[in-house]
Amino acid sequence: MRLEKLRLPLSQKLTHDYVYDYNKVSAFYTYEPYLQESWQIRHQKLRNRTFTHREQLVEGLRSYNLSIGNHANAIENIEKLRHDTTYAVVTGQQAGILTGPLYTIYKALTVLQVAREQAEKLGAEIVPVFWIAGEDHDIDEANHVYVMDGMEPKKLALDFADAKRASVSHLTVDAAQLHGYIDEFFALQLPSEYTVELKGKLYEFAGLSSTLSDFFARTMAWLLGEQGLILVDSASPFMRELEKKGFSRIIRYNEEINQRVLAQGERLLDAGYHMQVETAGDNAQFFLYREGERVGVERLPNGMFQTRDGRERYSAKQLLALLDENPEQFSANVVSRPLMQELIFPTLAYVGGPGEISYWGLYKDYFELLDLDLPILLPRLGFSLLDHTVQKHMNKHGLSLQDIFFSLHDKREEALKSLDTIGIEDRFAAVRGEFEKIYVPLIEEVESIEKGLFTLGQKNLKRILDQVAYYERKVEMSFINKNDVVLRHFDRIAAELFPMDKPQERVYNIFGYLNRFGMDWFEQFIRYPFEITGDHIAAFMD
């Protein structure tokens, strides 16, 4: 595997500046991410904090990870969290079918790499944690993957017709349903020496899983557990117990938290950025579970709280009592989830995607209100995997990585133009120009005979030029058909690296690549000591 780095503009302007020009955004964050001094300062601050619930955390993590069949190395890392000198690097993602888009794997790979790297640099025990956002109810994001079908990505969705606003961790699935989905996925893959093993493993996990989140967790544990990755489902009962302290603060400081988040958002807007998270001043920043669905909660002007459907109303005191008795009824949202993570795990750093890094820019002031500071926020590693076919087409047409990512369309047009030995566009333009040069003076002269002849001549000229244009299109189509192979080379590159005009890592799924390259490749990939920078990595597959 050969690697090349390139600097790509990030999808969020705030995150782009965070990565490449931190001084512009330092007012919105606590630590500069690629400065080792930041890690040392954060490490020291964590050493001065006490996490009295470590035993409870370890027992919950241990029970959960054993239940999903995680590797002994992950269990060993969990045991390390009993000690006050062990810290965590955390990432997270909603549970997706077959692990969802590639970037889910890249997030996990990043925390594994960072934990290893910083353990050595800081001389401390640091464990990698993957937070499964099982509470999320965005089913349309979690229920599908894309598979390349010819030159077009094809969406394969698992049907959850009655899901409504149920959390992913509560979405029940049965083995037959998952088996059918697995069969459909691999039916669109070219059979390889790895296909039978991969399908067998996924069938096994399907038979052991009762929810989509469970299927996701077992698959992730198989892929990454040997590397020591700890998995945690945020919807687990033991997590609700540990989140009591966080929800209590959200309830008691609700108005002040919202004020700080909104004020920070205004400062971001004034600085030329936009708020990644749209939130209102009356948003209570948590949900309540009602009849299996997550229902938003709002704060009323009189200080009371009510569910957004208007059915239930609570005082802060009543909510705190409900929290104490039934914490499983509460669920965090995008604003409160980072607080839960900060209070539960001794978090050295959080690894996120561009959008996540951007929305964390709203939280610094509200963390400070609660006597906390943001962890180090590290953008996940980003990759593009270039297979043999893409590399062959690049070599044939002399394309560099810069050409591929910044001017592929222009290079495609240049390649076509180089094959056009007669100069179709220029020749036809010249013919039209010459004809108009001869014909226009003629119809102007005959106007002296009869005025109507000039108008008739203009119409006649237009018909002739339309016929020339029609013939030109026919010639161009014939030329394109003759050189279809070249166009397909460029289309294949685009389909592989920019499906649906999106980055590869946001569309395709890891199992398509496991089926092509096997588990040996994957194990080498996740163990490779990638340098942690904001640059994108192109991996040329052997």
Coordinates of C-alpha atoms in Angstrom, one line a residue:
M1 CA 0.0 0.0 0.0
R2 CA 1.4 3.3 -1.1
L3 CA 0.2 6.5 0.6
E4 CA 0.0 10.1 -0.7
K5 CA -1.3 13.1 1.3
L6 CA -3.1 16.1 -0.1
R7 CA -4.8 19.1 1.5
L8 CA -8.5 19.2 0.7
P9 CA -11.0 22.0 1.6
L10 CA -13.1 20.7 4.4
S11 CA -16.9 20.8 4.1
Q12 CA -17.3 23.1 7.1
K13 CA -15.5 26.5 7.0
L14 CA -15.1 26.5 10.8
T15 CA -13.5 23.1 10.8
H16 CA -11.3 24.0 7.9
D17 CA -9.9 27.0 9.8
Y18 CA -9.7 24.8 13.0
V19 CA -7.4 22.4 11.2
Y20 CA -5.4 24.7 9.0
D21 CA -5.5 28.1 10.7
Y22 CA -6.3 27.6 14.4
N23 CA -5.6 31.1 15.5
K24 CA -8.7 32.3 13.6
V25 CA -11.0 30.1 15.7
S26 CA -9.1 29.8 19.0
A27 CA -11.8 31.8 20.8
F28 CA -14.3 28.9 20.2
Y29 CA -12.2 26.0 21.4
T30 CA -9.9 25.2 24.3
Y31 CA -7.0 23.3 22.8
E32 CA -5.0 23.5 19.5
P33 CA -5.3 19.9 18.3
Y34 CA -1.9 19.2 16.6
L35 CA 0.2 20.8 19.3
Q36 CA 1.7 18.3 21.8
E37 CA 1.6 20.9 24.5
S38 CA -2.2 20.8 24.3
W39 CA -2.1 17.1 25.1
Q40 CA 0.2 17.6 28.0
I41 CA -2.1 20.3 29.5
R42 CA -5.2 18.3 29.0
H43 CA -3.6 15.3 30.6
Q44 CA -2.6 17.3 33.6
K45 CA -6.1 18.6 34.1
L46 CA -7.5 15.2 33.9
R47 CA -5.0 14.0 36.6
N48 CA -6.5 16.7 38.9
R49 CA -10.1 15.4 38.4
T50 CA -11.6 12.5 40.2
F51 CA -14.0 10.1 38.5
T52 CA -15.6 8.4 41.5
H53 CA -17.8 6.1 39.3
R54 CA -14.9 4.3 37.6
E55 CA -15.9 0.9 39.1
Q56 CA -19.4 1.3 38.0
L57 CA -18.2 2.3 34.5
V58 CA -15.9 -0.6 34.2
E59 CA -18.5 -3.1 35.3
G60 CA -21.0 -1.7 32.8
L61 CA -18.5 -1.7 29.9
R62 CA -17.3 -5.2 30.8
S63 CA -20.8 -6.6 30.9
Y64 CA -21.7 -5.0 27.6
N65 CA -18.6 -5.9 25.7
L66 CA -18.7 -9.5 26.8
S67 CA -22.3 -9.6 25.7
I68 CA -21.4 -8.6 22.1
G69 CA -18.4 -10.9 22.0
N70 CA -15.7 -8.3 22.0
H71 CA -12.1 -9.4 22.0
A72 CA -10.0 -10.1 25.2
N73 CA -7.8 -7.1 24.3
A74 CA -10.8 -4.8 24.6
I75 CA -11.8 -6.4 27.9
E76 CA -8.2 -5.8 29.1
N77 CA -8.5 -2.1 28.2
I78 CA -11.7 -1.8 30.1
E79 CA -10.0 -3.2 33.2
K80 CA -7.4 -0.5 32.9
L81 CA -10.1 2.1 33.4
R82 CA -10.4 1.1 37.1
H83 CA -7.2 3.0 37.7
D84 CA -7.1 6.8 38.2
T85 CA -4.2 7.1 35.8
T86 CA -6.0 5.7 32.7
Y87 CA -7.6 8.0 30.2
A88 CA -9.7 7.6 27.1
V89 CA -9.8 8.8 23.5
V90 CA -13.4 8.7 22.4
T91 CA -15.2 8.7 19.0
G92 CA -18.8 7.9 18.2
Q93 CA -21.3 7.3 15.4
Q94 CA -24.9 6.2 15.0
A95 CA -25.2 2.5 14.5
G96 CA -25.5 1.8 10.8
I97 CA -26.3 -1.4 8.9
L98 CA -23.0 -3.2 8.0
T99 CA -21.2 -0.4 10.0
G100 CA -22.5 2.3 7.6
P101 CA -20.2 4.5 5.5
L102 CA -16.4 4.0 5.4
Y103 CA -15.9 7.0 7.7
T104 CA -17.3 5.0 10.6
I105 CA -14.3 2.7 10.3
Y106 CA -12.0 5.7 9.9
K107 CA -13.2 7.2 13.1
A108 CA -12.4 4.0 15.0
L109 CA -9.0 3.7 13.2
T110 CA -8.2 7.2 14.3
V111 CA -8.9 6.6 18.0
L112 CA -6.8 3.5 17.9
Q113 CA -3.9 5.3 16.4
V114 CA -4.2 8.3 18.7
A115 CA -4.5 6.2 21.8
R116 CA -1.3 4.3 20.9
E117 CA 0.6 7.4 19.9
Q118 CA -0.3 9.5 23.0
A119 CA 0.2 6.6 25.4
E120 CA 3.8 6.6 24.3
K121 CA 4.3 10.4 24.3
L122 CA 2.6 11.0 27.6
G123 CA 3.7 7.8 29.3
A124 CA 0.1 7.1 30.4
E125 CA -2.5 4.4 29.9
I126 CA -4.9 5.6 27.2
V127 CA -7.7 3.4 25.9
P128 CA -9.8 3.8 22.7
V129 CA -13.5 4.1 23.1
F130 CA -16.2 4.0 20.4
W131 CA -19.5 5.5 21.6
I132 CA -22.4 4.0 19.7
A133 CA -25.0 6.7 19.4
G134 CA -27.8 4.2 19.9
E135 CA -30.2 6.8 21.1
D136 CA -30.4 8.5 17.7
H137 CA -33.6 8.1 15.8
D138 CA -32.4 9.1 12.3
I139 CA -33.4 5.8 10.8
D140 CA -33.0 7.0 7.2
E141 CA -29.3 7.5 7.9
A142 CA -28.7 4.2 9.7
N143 CA -30.8 1.8 7.5
H144 CA -28.8 1.7 4.3
V145 CA -25.5 1.4 2.4
Y146 CA -24.5 2.1 -1.2
V147 CA -23.0 -0.5 -3.5
M148 CA -21.5 0.3 -6.9
D149 CA -23.8 -1.2 -9.5
G150 CA -22.1 -0.7 -12.9
M151 CA -21.1 2.9 -12.8
E152 CA -23.8 4.1 -10.4
P153 CA -24.1 3.7 -6.6
K154 CA -27.2 1.7 -5.7
K155 CA -28.9 2.2 -2.4
L156 CA -29.7 -0.9 -0.3
A157 CA -32.0 -0.1 2.6
L158 CA -33.3 -2.2 5.4
D159 CA -37.0 -1.6 5.8
F160 CA -38.1 -0.2 9.2
A161 CA -41.6 1.0 8.1
D162 CA -42.9 1.5 11.6
A163 CA -39.8 2.9 13.2
K164 CA -41.2 6.5 13.6
R165 CA -38.9 8.2 16.2
A166 CA -37.6 5.1 17.9
S167 CA -33.9 5.0 18.8
V168 CA -31.7 2.8 16.7
S169 CA -30.9 0.6 19.8
H170 CA -34.6 -0.2 20.0
L171 CA -35.1 -1.2 16.4
T172 CA -35.7 -4.9 16.4
V173 CA -34.4 -7.0 13.6
D174 CA -34.6 -10.8 13.0
A175 CA -32.0 -13.1 11.5
A176 CA -34.1 -13.7 8.4
Q177 CA -34.4 -10.0 7.6
L178 CA -30.7 -9.5 8.1
H179 CA -29.8 -12.6 6.1
G180 CA -31.8 -11.3 3.2
Y181 CA -30.1 -7.9 3.4
I182 CA -26.6 -9.6 3.5
D183 CA -27.5 -11.7 0.5
E184 CA -28.7 -8.7 -1.5
F185 CA -25.5 -6.8 -0.6
F186 CA -23.1 -9.6 -1.7
A187 CA -25.2 -10.3 -4.8
L188 CA -24.0 -6.9 -6.1
Q189 CA -20.3 -7.8 -5.3
L190 CA -18.0 -9.8 -7.6
P191 CA -17.5 -13.1 -5.9
S192 CA -14.0 -13.4 -4.4
E193 CA -12.1 -15.8 -2.2
Y194 CA -13.2 -13.8 0.8
T195 CA -17.0 -13.7 0.1
V196 CA -18.0 -16.9 1.9
E197 CA -16.1 -16.1 5.1
L198 CA -17.5 -12.6 5.2
K199 CA -21.1 -13.7 4.7
G200 CA -20.7 -16.5 7.2
K201 CA -19.5 -14.0 9.9
L202 CA -22.3 -11.6 9.2
Y203 CA -24.9 -14.4 9.3
E204 CA -23.5 -15.4 12.7
F205 CA -23.8 -11.9 14.0
A206 CA -27.3 -11.6 12.6
G207 CA -28.4 -14.8 14.4
L208 CA -27.1 -13.3 17.7
S209 CA -28.6 -9.9 17.3
S210 CA -32.0 -8.6 18.2
T211 CA -31.5 -4.9 17.3
L212 CA -29.7 -3.0 14.6
S213 CA -27.4 -1.5 17.3
D214 CA -26.5 -5.0 18.5
F215 CA -25.7 -6.1 15.0
F216 CA -23.5 -3.1 14.5
A217 CA -21.7 -3.6 17.8
R218 CA -20.9 -7.3 17.1
T219 CA -19.6 -6.4 13.7
M220 CA -17.4 -3.6 15.0
A221 CA -16.1 -5.8 17.7
W222 CA -15.1 -8.5 15.2
L223 CA -13.4 -6.0 13.0
L224 CA -11.6 -3.9 15.6
G225 CA -11.9 -5.6 19.0
E226 CA -8.5 -7.3 18.7
Q227 CA -7.0 -3.8 18.5
G228 CA -8.4 -3.1 21.9
L229 CA -11.4 -0.9 20.8
I230 CA -13.9 -0.6 23.7
L231 CA -17.6 -0.3 22.5
V232 CA -20.4 1.4 24.5
D233 CA -24.0 1.8 23.5
S234 CA -25.3 5.1 24.9
A235 CA -28.7 3.5 25.3
S236 CA -27.5 0.9 27.8
P237 CA -29.1 1.1 31.2
F238 CA -25.8 1.5 33.0
M239 CA -25.1 4.6 30.9
R240 CA -28.4 6.1 32.0
E241 CA -27.3 5.7 35.6
L242 CA -24.0 7.3 34.9
E243 CA -25.7 10.2 33.0
K244 CA -27.8 11.2 36.0
K245 CA -25.3 13.9 37.0
G246 CA -25.2 15.3 33.4
F247 CA -29.0 15.5 33.1
S248 CA -29.2 17.0 36.5
R249 CA -27.0 19.8 35.4
I250 CA -28.9 20.3 32.1
I251 CA -32.1 20.6 34.1
R252 CA -30.8 22.9 36.8
Y253 CA -28.8 25.2 34.5
N254 CA -31.1 24.9 31.5
E255 CA -31.7 28.6 30.8
E256 CA -28.0 29.6 31.4
I257 CA -26.8 26.8 29.1
N258 CA -29.1 27.8 26.3
Q259 CA -28.1 31.5 26.7
R260 CA -24.4 30.5 26.4
V261 CA -24.9 28.2 23.4
L262 CA -26.9 30.9 21.6
A263 CA -24.5 33.7 22.4
Q264 CA -21.6 31.5 21.1
G265 CA -23.6 30.9 18.0
E266 CA -24.0 34.6 17.5
R267 CA -20.3 35.1 17.9
L268 CA -19.7 32.4 15.3
L269 CA -22.0 34.2 12.9
D270 CA -20.3 37.5 13.5
A271 CA -16.9 35.8 12.7
G272 CA -18.3 34.6 9.3
Y273 CA -19.2 31.1 10.2
H274 CA -22.6 29.4 10.5
M275 CA -24.1 27.4 13.4
Q276 CA -23.9 23.7 12.6
V277 CA -26.5 23.1 15.2
E278 CA -29.8 25.0 15.0
T279 CA -31.2 25.3 18.4
A280 CA -33.8 27.5 20.0
G281 CA -33.7 29.4 23.3
D282 CA -36.5 27.3 24.7
N283 CA -34.9 23.9 23.8
A284 CA -34.4 21.9 27.0
Q285 CA -31.6 20.0 25.2
F286 CA -32.9 16.5 26.0
F287 CA -35.6 14.0 25.1
L288 CA -38.0 11.9 27.1
Y289 CA -39.0 8.4 26.0
R290 CA -42.7 8.0 25.5
E291 CA -44.2 4.8 24.2
G292 CA -40.9 3.9 22.6
E293 CA -40.3 7.2 20.9
R294 CA -38.1 10.1 21.7
V295 CA -40.1 13.2 22.4
G296 CA -38.4 16.6 22.6
V297 CA -38.7 18.8 25.7
E298 CA -38.9 22.6 25.8
R299 CA -38.6 25.1 28.6
L300 CA -41.5 27.5 29.1
P301 CA -41.1 31.2 30.0
N302 CA -42.3 30.5 33.5
G303 CA -39.5 28.0 34.1
M304 CA -41.6 24.9 33.7
F305 CA -40.8 22.2 31.1
Q306 CA -43.1 20.4 28.7
T307 CA -42.9 17.8 26.0
R308 CA -43.1 19.3 22.6
D309 CA -46.4 17.5 21.9
G310 CA -47.8 19.5 24.9
R311 CA -49.0 16.4 26.7
E312 CA -46.8 16.6 29.8
R313 CA -45.6 19.4 31.9
Y314 CA -43.0 19.3 34.7
S315 CA -41.2 21.6 37.1
A316 CA -37.5 21.3 37.4
K317 CA -38.0 19.6 40.8
Q318 CA -40.3 17.1 39.2
L319 CA -37.9 16.4 36.4
L320 CA -35.1 15.8 38.9
A321 CA -37.3 13.4 40.8
L322 CA -38.2 11.5 37.6
L323 CA -34.5 11.4 36.7
D324 CA -33.6 9.9 40.1
E325 CA -36.3 7.2 39.8
N326 CA -36.3 6.5 36.1
P327 CA -33.2 7.7 34.3
E328 CA -33.9 5.4 31.4
Q329 CA -36.6 7.8 30.3
F330 CA -34.1 10.5 29.5
S331 CA -32.1 10.8 26.3
A332 CA -29.4 13.3 25.4
N333 CA -29.4 15.4 22.2
V334 CA -26.6 17.0 20.2
V335 CA -26.0 19.7 22.8
S336 CA -26.1 17.6 25.9
R337 CA -24.4 14.4 24.6
P338 CA -20.9 16.0 24.8
L339 CA -21.5 16.8 28.4
M340 CA -22.5 13.2 29.2
Q341 CA -19.2 12.0 27.6
E342 CA -17.2 14.5 29.5
L343 CA -18.7 13.5 32.9
I344 CA -18.6 9.7 32.3
F345 CA -15.2 9.1 30.6
P346 CA -11.8 10.6 31.6
T347 CA -11.7 12.0 28.0
L348 CA -8.3 13.1 26.8
A349 CA -9.7 13.8 23.3
Y350 CA -12.7 13.4 21.1
V351 CA -12.3 12.3 17.4
G352 CA -15.0 13.7 15.1
G353 CA -15.9 14.4 11.6
P354 CA -15.9 17.9 10.1
G355 CA -19.5 18.6 11.1
E356 CA -18.9 17.4 14.7
I357 CA -15.8 19.6 15.1
S358 CA -17.9 22.5 13.9
Y359 CA -20.8 22.0 16.3
W360 CA -18.4 21.6 19.2
G361 CA -17.5 25.2 18.6
L362 CA -20.8 26.1 20.3
Y363 CA -20.1 24.5 23.6
K364 CA -17.0 26.1 25.1
D365 CA -18.9 28.7 27.2
Y366 CA -21.5 26.3 28.5
F367 CA -18.8 23.8 29.6
E368 CA -17.1 26.6 31.4
L369 CA -20.4 27.4 33.2
L370 CA -20.3 23.9 34.6
D371 CA -16.6 24.2 35.6
L372 CA -15.4 22.0 32.7
D373 CA -13.4 22.6 29.6
L374 CA -13.7 21.1 26.1
P375 CA -11.5 18.0 25.5
I376 CA -9.0 18.1 22.6
L377 CA -11.0 17.8 19.4
L378 CA -9.3 15.9 16.7
P379 CA -10.6 15.5 13.2
R380 CA -10.8 11.9 12.1
L381 CA -8.4 10.6 9.5
G382 CA -9.8 10.8 6.0
F383 CA -9.0 8.3 3.2
S384 CA -9.6 7.6 -0.4
L385 CA -8.9 4.0 -1.5
L386 CA -7.6 3.7 -5.0
D387 CA -7.9 0.2 -6.5
H388 CA -5.9 -1.3 -9.3
T389 CA -8.4 -0.2 -12.0
V390 CA -8.3 3.4 -10.9
Q391 CA -4.5 3.4 -10.8
K392 CA -4.3 1.8 -14.2
H393 CA -6.6 4.5 -15.7
M394 CA -4.5 7.2 -13.9
N395 CA -1.3 5.9 -15.4
K396 CA -2.8 5.6 -18.9
H397 CA -3.9 9.2 -19.0
G398 CA -1.0 10.7 -17.0
L399 CA -3.2 11.8 -14.1
S400 CA -1.8 12.9 -10.8
L401 CA -3.6 12.9 -7.5
Q402 CA -4.0 16.6 -7.8
D403 CA -5.6 16.1 -11.2
I404 CA -8.0 13.6 -9.8
F405 CA -9.2 15.7 -6.9
F406 CA -9.1 19.2 -8.3
S407 CA -9.6 19.0 -12.1
L408 CA -10.9 15.6 -13.2
H409 CA -13.6 17.1 -15.4
D410 CA -11.1 19.4 -17.2
K411 CA -8.7 16.5 -17.6
R412 CA -11.5 14.4 -19.1
E413 CA -12.2 17.2 -21.7
E414 CA -8.5 17.5 -22.4
A415 CA -8.2 13.8 -23.1
L416 CA -11.2 14.0 -25.5
K417 CA -9.7 17.0 -27.2
S418 CA -6.4 15.3 -27.8
L419 CA -8.2 12.5 -29.7
D420 CA -10.0 15.0 -31.9
T421 CA -7.7 15.0 -34.9
I422 CA -10.0 17.1 -37.1
G423 CA -10.9 19.7 -34.5
I424 CA -14.6 19.3 -34.6
E425 CA -15.6 22.2 -32.5
D426 CA -13.3 24.7 -34.2
R427 CA -14.0 23.4 -37.7
F428 CA -17.8 23.7 -37.3
A429 CA -17.4 27.2 -35.7
A430 CA -15.3 28.2 -38.7
V431 CA -17.9 26.9 -41.2
R432 CA -20.7 28.8 -39.4
G433 CA -18.5 32.0 -39.4
E434 CA -17.7 31.7 -43.0
F435 CA -21.3 31.0 -44.1
E436 CA -22.6 34.0 -42.1
K437 CA -19.8 36.2 -43.5
I438 CA -21.0 35.4 -47.1
Y439 CA -24.7 35.1 -46.5
V440 CA -25.4 38.1 -44.2
P441 CA -24.2 40.8 -46.8
L442 CA -26.2 39.0 -49.4
I443 CA -29.6 39.3 -47.6
E444 CA -28.8 42.8 -46.7
E445 CA -28.3 43.6 -50.4
V446 CA -31.5 41.9 -51.6
E447 CA -33.5 44.0 -49.0
S448 CA -33.3 46.8 -51.6
I449 CA -35.4 44.7 -54.0
E450 CA -38.1 44.0 -51.4
K451 CA -38.0 44.5 -47.6
G452 CA -39.7 41.2 -46.8
L453 CA -36.8 39.4 -48.4
F454 CA -34.5 40.4 -45.5
T455 CA -36.7 38.8 -42.9
L456 CA -37.1 35.7 -45.0
G457 CA -33.3 35.6 -45.4
Q458 CA -32.8 35.8 -41.7
K459 CA -35.1 32.9 -41.1
N460 CA -33.4 30.9 -43.9
L461 CA -30.0 31.6 -42.3
K462 CA -31.3 30.4 -38.9
R463 CA -32.6 27.1 -40.5
I464 CA -29.2 26.5 -42.2
L465 CA -27.2 27.2 -39.0
D466 CA -29.6 24.9 -37.1
Q467 CA -28.9 22.2 -39.6
V468 CA -25.2 22.7 -39.3
A469 CA -25.5 22.5 -35.5
Y470 CA -27.6 19.3 -35.9
Y471 CA -24.9 17.8 -38.0
E472 CA -22.2 18.9 -35.5
R473 CA -24.1 17.1 -32.7
K474 CA -24.2 14.0 -34.8
V475 CA -20.5 14.2 -35.4
E476 CA -19.8 14.8 -31.7
M477 CA -21.9 11.8 -30.7
S478 CA -20.1 9.6 -33.2
F479 CA -16.8 10.8 -31.9
I480 CA -17.8 10.2 -28.3
N481 CA -19.1 6.7 -29.2
K482 CA -15.8 6.0 -31.0
N483 CA -13.9 7.1 -27.9
D484 CA -16.3 5.6 -25.3
V485 CA -13.5 3.6 -23.7
V486 CA -11.6 6.7 -22.7
L487 CA -14.7 8.3 -21.3
R488 CA -15.4 5.2 -19.3
H489 CA -11.9 5.4 -17.8
F490 CA -12.7 8.8 -16.4
D491 CA -16.2 7.8 -15.4
R492 CA -14.8 4.8 -13.5
I493 CA -12.5 7.1 -11.6
A494 CA -15.3 9.4 -10.7
A495 CA -17.6 6.6 -9.7
E496 CA -15.0 5.1 -7.4
L497 CA -13.8 8.2 -5.7
F498 CA -16.7 10.7 -6.0
P499 CA -19.9 8.7 -6.1
M500 CA -22.9 11.0 -6.3
D501 CA -20.4 13.9 -6.3
K502 CA -19.6 13.0 -2.7
P503 CA -16.4 11.7 -1.1
Q504 CA -16.0 8.0 -1.3
E505 CA -15.8 7.7 2.5
R506 CA -19.3 9.2 2.8
V507 CA -21.0 6.7 0.5
Y508 CA -19.4 3.3 0.2
N509 CA -19.1 0.6 2.9
I510 CA -16.1 -1.3 4.3
F511 CA -17.5 -4.7 3.3
G512 CA -17.2 -4.0 -0.4
Y513 CA -13.5 -3.5 0.1
L514 CA -13.2 -6.5 2.5
N515 CA -14.7 -8.6 -0.2
R516 CA -12.1 -7.3 -2.7
F517 CA -9.0 -7.2 -0.6
G518 CA -9.6 -9.5 2.4
M519 CA -9.1 -9.3 6.1
D520 CA -5.3 -9.4 5.9
W521 CA -5.4 -6.1 4.0
F522 CA -7.8 -4.7 6.6
E523 CA -5.6 -5.7 9.5
Q524 CA -2.5 -4.1 8.0
F525 CA -4.6 -1.0 7.2
I526 CA -5.8 -0.5 10.8
R527 CA -2.4 -1.2 12.3
Y528 CA -0.5 1.2 10.0
P529 CA 1.0 4.1 11.9
F530 CA -0.7 6.9 10.0
E531 CA 0.5 10.4 10.9
I532 CA -2.3 12.3 12.5
T533 CA -2.7 15.5 10.6
G534 CA -5.6 17.3 8.9
D535 CA -4.5 16.1 5.5
H536 CA -6.4 13.6 3.4
I537 CA -4.7 10.3 2.6
A538 CA -4.9 8.6 -0.7
A539 CA -4.2 4.9 -0.3
F540 CA -3.0 3.2 -3.5
M541 CA -4.0 -0.5 -3.0
D542 CA -1.4 -3.1 -3.9

